[in-house]
């Protein structure tokens, strides 16, 4: 069953999303959280940090797996997804860094790396709750519109639309990496719960994903087949 919650501000979206994650963490202190980067979950992470600092929300046993990482950006590059997660969440909570996982976009053997990451998620027992944003083209993770839904973690070329959309984080579009390693649709769909956060600028694509035909050309539309999806939509840009 899926639930759509519409809130006024991005702050409300973050607060509600964080409450959902916090109650899962309190219910299972060793939970495996699936995490996303990008602007959509920033307010959610900010609120989780506040809950940790002011209310003692405990992350000491929590394990995390991120959806994706750019290929070719060193871990300490300011735009790597590892840097994003450290800055927005991990550095401000009591999580054990060795329990935080992202694909290694600098691995020499990229095929070996996606296979390792794919196995890792299974070895952790799968994802309890997966946080998602949605791309302007309907991608989730970096599962871009394509002929079929992906069944394993993989290295993917980014579409021009995604490169343009992500150029805002770099000094120019030419600096955006052309490839990423992404967790696949199968792993996302196997998460027990899904929490998708999106703001006003995603209104059209979100409607298409939630109400349109299920198609790998709109990857997020597959979520219509998941039994426990919560979408929090902020009416603010
Ligand atoms: C990020 C990710 C992407 C983003 C999507 C939306 O880890 O997997 O699918 O969630 O590109 O990005 P924002 O939130 O920046 O609009």
Coordinates of C-alpha atoms and ligand atoms in Angstrom, one line a residue:
X1 CA 0.0 0.0 0.0
X2 CA 1.3 3.4 -0.7
X3 CA 0.6 6.7 1.1
X4 CA 1.0 10.2 -0.2
X5 CA 1.5 12.9 2.4
X6 CA 1.5 16.5 1.2
X7 CA 3.1 19.1 3.5
X8 CA 3.6 22.8 3.1
X9 CA 7.4 23.2 3.6
X10 CA 10.6 21.3 3.0
X11 CA 11.2 21.5 6.7
X12 CA 7.9 19.7 7.4
X13 CA 8.9 17.1 4.9
X14 CA 12.3 16.6 6.7
X15 CA 10.6 16.4 10.1
X16 CA 8.0 13.9 9.1
X17 CA 10.6 11.7 7.2
X18 CA 13.0 11.9 10.1
X19 CA 10.2 10.8 12.6
X20 CA 9.6 7.8 10.4
X21 CA 13.3 6.8 10.3
X22 CA 13.7 7.5 14.0
X23 CA 10.9 5.2 15.0
X24 CA 12.4 2.4 12.8
X25 CA 15.8 3.0 14.4
X26 CA 14.3 2.9 17.9
X27 CA 12.4 -0.3 17.1
X28 CA 15.5 -2.0 15.7
X29 CA 18.8 -0.4 16.8
X30 CA 20.8 -2.5 14.3
X31 CA 18.6 -1.6 11.4
X32 CA 20.0 -1.5 7.8
X33 CA 19.0 1.9 6.4
X34 CA 19.1 2.6 2.7
X35 CA 20.1 6.2 2.1
X36 CA 20.1 8.6 -0.8
X37 CA 22.0 11.8 -1.5
X38 CA 20.9 15.0 -3.4
X39 CA 19.0 18.0 -2.2
X40 CA 15.7 16.2 -1.4
X41 CA 16.8 14.3 1.8
X42 CA 18.9 17.2 3.2
X43 CA 16.2 18.4 5.6
X44 CA 15.5 14.9 6.7
X45 CA 19.2 14.3 7.6
X46 CA 19.3 17.7 9.4
X47 CA 16.4 16.7 11.6
X48 CA 18.0 13.3 12.3
X49 CA 21.1 15.1 13.4
X50 CA 19.0 17.3 15.7
X51 CA 17.2 14.3 17.1
X52 CA 20.6 12.7 17.9
X53 CA 22.0 15.8 19.5
X54 CA 18.9 17.0 21.4
X55 CA 17.0 13.8 22.1
X56 CA 19.8 11.2 22.1
X57 CA 18.6 9.2 19.0
X58 CA 21.2 6.4 19.0
X59 CA 22.9 5.3 15.8
X60 CA 25.6 3.2 17.4
X61 CA 24.3 -0.1 16.0
X62 CA 22.8 1.2 12.8
X63 CA 24.2 0.1 9.4
X64 CA 23.7 2.1 6.2
X65 CA 24.0 1.4 2.5
X66 CA 23.8 4.3 0.1
X67 CA 22.2 4.0 -3.3
X68 CA 25.0 5.2 -5.4
X69 CA 28.3 6.9 -6.0
X70 CA 29.9 8.6 -9.0
X71 CA 32.6 6.8 -10.9
X72 CA 36.0 8.5 -10.9
X73 CA 35.6 11.0 -7.9
X74 CA 38.0 10.4 -5.1
X75 CA 36.2 9.8 -1.7
X76 CA 37.4 13.1 -0.4
X77 CA 36.2 15.1 -3.5
X78 CA 33.6 17.6 -2.2
X79 CA 31.0 16.3 -4.6
X80 CA 31.5 12.6 -3.9
X81 CA 28.5 11.0 -2.3
X82 CA 30.7 9.8 0.5
X83 CA 31.6 13.5 1.2
X84 CA 27.9 14.4 1.0
X85 CA 26.9 11.7 3.5
X86 CA 29.7 12.6 5.9
X87 CA 28.8 16.3 5.8
X88 CA 25.1 16.0 6.0
X89 CA 24.8 13.1 8.4
X90 CA 27.6 10.7 9.4
X91 CA 29.9 13.3 10.9
X92 CA 27.2 14.6 13.2
X93 CA 25.8 11.4 14.7
X94 CA 27.3 8.5 16.7
X95 CA 27.3 6.0 13.8
X96 CA 30.4 3.7 13.5
X97 CA 32.0 4.8 10.2
X98 CA 32.7 1.1 9.4
X99 CA 29.0 0.5 9.4
X100 CA 28.4 3.1 6.6
X101 CA 28.6 1.7 3.1
X102 CA 28.8 3.4 -0.4
X103 CA 30.1 1.9 -3.6
X104 CA 33.7 2.7 -4.3
X105 CA 33.7 4.9 -7.5
X106 CA 37.5 4.8 -7.6
X107 CA 37.8 1.0 -7.7
X108 CA 40.1 -0.2 -10.5
X109 CA 38.0 -3.2 -11.1
X110 CA 34.5 -1.6 -11.4
X111 CA 32.9 -4.9 -12.3
X112 CA 34.3 -6.5 -9.2
X113 CA 33.1 -3.4 -7.2
X114 CA 29.5 -3.6 -8.3
X115 CA 29.5 -7.3 -7.6
X116 CA 31.0 -6.7 -4.1
X117 CA 28.4 -4.0 -3.3
X118 CA 25.6 -6.2 -4.6
X119 CA 26.6 -9.1 -2.3
X120 CA 27.2 -6.8 0.6
X121 CA 23.6 -5.6 0.6
X122 CA 22.4 -9.2 0.6
X123 CA 24.9 -10.2 3.3
X124 CA 23.6 -7.4 5.5
X125 CA 20.2 -9.0 5.1
X126 CA 18.7 -6.5 2.7
X127 CA 17.4 -3.0 3.5
X128 CA 14.7 -2.3 6.1
X129 CA 13.8 1.2 5.0
X130 CA 15.0 2.9 1.8
X131 CA 15.1 6.6 1.5
X132 CA 14.6 7.8 -2.1
X133 CA 14.6 11.0 -4.1
X134 CA 13.3 11.1 -7.6
X135 CA 15.2 12.4 -10.6
X136 CA 13.5 14.8 -13.1
X137 CA 13.4 11.9 -15.6
X138 CA 11.9 9.5 -13.0
X139 CA 15.2 7.8 -12.0
X140 CA 15.6 6.3 -8.5
X141 CA 19.2 5.8 -7.5
X142 CA 20.9 6.1 -10.8
X143 CA 18.5 3.7 -12.5
X144 CA 17.9 5.8 -15.5
X145 CA 15.0 5.3 -18.0
X146 CA 15.9 2.2 -20.0
X147 CA 14.5 -0.9 -21.7
X148 CA 14.2 -3.0 -18.6
X149 CA 14.3 -2.8 -14.8
X150 CA 17.8 -3.6 -13.4
X151 CA 18.3 -6.8 -11.5
X152 CA 21.8 -6.2 -10.0
X153 CA 24.0 -3.4 -8.9
X154 CA 25.8 -1.9 -11.9
X155 CA 27.9 0.8 -13.5
X156 CA 25.6 3.1 -15.5
X157 CA 26.2 5.9 -17.9
X158 CA 24.3 9.0 -16.7
X159 CA 21.8 10.5 -19.1
X160 CA 22.3 14.1 -20.4
X161 CA 19.3 15.1 -18.4
X162 CA 20.8 13.8 -15.2
X163 CA 24.2 15.4 -15.9
X164 CA 22.4 18.8 -16.5
X165 CA 20.4 18.4 -13.3
X166 CA 23.5 17.6 -11.2
X167 CA 25.6 20.3 -12.8
X168 CA 24.4 22.7 -10.1
X169 CA 26.7 21.0 -7.6
X170 CA 29.8 21.4 -9.9
X171 CA 31.3 24.4 -11.5
X172 CA 30.1 23.3 -14.9
X173 CA 28.3 20.3 -16.5
X174 CA 31.6 19.1 -18.0
X175 CA 32.8 18.3 -14.5
X176 CA 29.9 16.0 -13.7
X177 CA 31.1 12.4 -13.9
X178 CA 29.7 10.5 -16.8
X179 CA 29.1 7.2 -14.9
X180 CA 27.9 6.0 -11.5
X181 CA 27.6 2.8 -9.6
X182 CA 24.0 2.3 -8.6
X183 CA 22.0 -0.1 -6.5
X184 CA 19.5 -1.8 -8.8
X185 CA 15.7 -1.8 -8.9
X186 CA 15.6 -5.3 -7.4
X187 CA 17.4 -4.3 -4.2
X188 CA 15.2 -1.2 -3.9
X189 CA 12.1 -3.2 -4.4
X190 CA 13.2 -5.7 -1.8
X191 CA 13.5 -3.0 0.9
X192 CA 10.7 -3.7 3.5
X193 CA 9.7 0.0 3.4
X194 CA 10.3 2.8 1.1
X195 CA 10.2 6.5 1.9
X196 CA 10.3 8.8 -1.1
X197 CA 10.8 12.5 -0.5
X198 CA 10.2 15.1 -3.2
X199 CA 9.6 18.8 -3.5
X200 CA 7.4 21.0 -5.8
X201 CA 9.7 20.9 -8.8
X202 CA 9.1 17.1 -9.1
X203 CA 5.3 17.4 -9.1
X204 CA 4.8 16.3 -12.8
X205 CA 7.3 13.4 -12.7
X206 CA 6.0 12.2 -9.4
X207 CA 2.4 12.2 -10.7
X208 CA 3.6 10.2 -13.7
X209 CA 5.4 7.7 -11.4
X210 CA 2.6 7.2 -9.0
X211 CA -0.3 7.2 -11.3
X212 CA 1.0 6.5 -14.8
X213 CA 1.8 3.2 -16.6
X214 CA 4.4 1.1 -14.9
X215 CA 7.4 1.2 -17.2
X216 CA 11.2 1.0 -17.0
X217 CA 11.1 4.3 -19.0
X218 CA 9.9 5.9 -15.8
X219 CA 11.9 3.8 -13.3
X220 CA 10.1 5.2 -10.2
X221 CA 6.8 3.9 -11.5
X222 CA 7.9 0.4 -10.4
X223 CA 7.2 1.6 -6.8
X224 CA 3.5 1.2 -7.6
X225 CA 4.2 -2.6 -7.1
X226 CA 5.8 -2.2 -3.7
X227 CA 3.6 -2.9 -0.7
X228 CA 4.8 -0.2 1.7
X229 CA 5.7 3.1 0.1
X230 CA 5.4 6.5 1.8
X231 CA 5.8 9.5 -0.3
X232 CA 6.2 12.9 1.4
X233 CA 5.7 15.8 -1.0
X234 CA 6.6 19.3 -0.1
X235 CA 4.7 22.1 -1.8
X236 CA 7.7 24.3 -1.4
X237 CA 10.3 24.4 -4.3
Ligands
LIG1 C1 20.9 10.2 -5.1 C2 20.0 9.5 -6.0 C3 19.2 10.3 -7.0 C4 18.5 11.5 -6.4 C5 17.7 12.2 -7.5 C6 17.0 13.5 -7.0 O1 21.6 9.3 -4.3 O2 20.0 8.4 -6.0 O3 18.3 9.4 -7.5 O4 17.6 11.1 -5.4 O5 18.6 12.6 -8.6 O6 18.0 14.4 -6.7 P1 17.6 15.8 -5.9 O7 17.1 15.4 -4.6 O8 19.0 16.5 -5.8 O9 16.7 16.5 -6.8

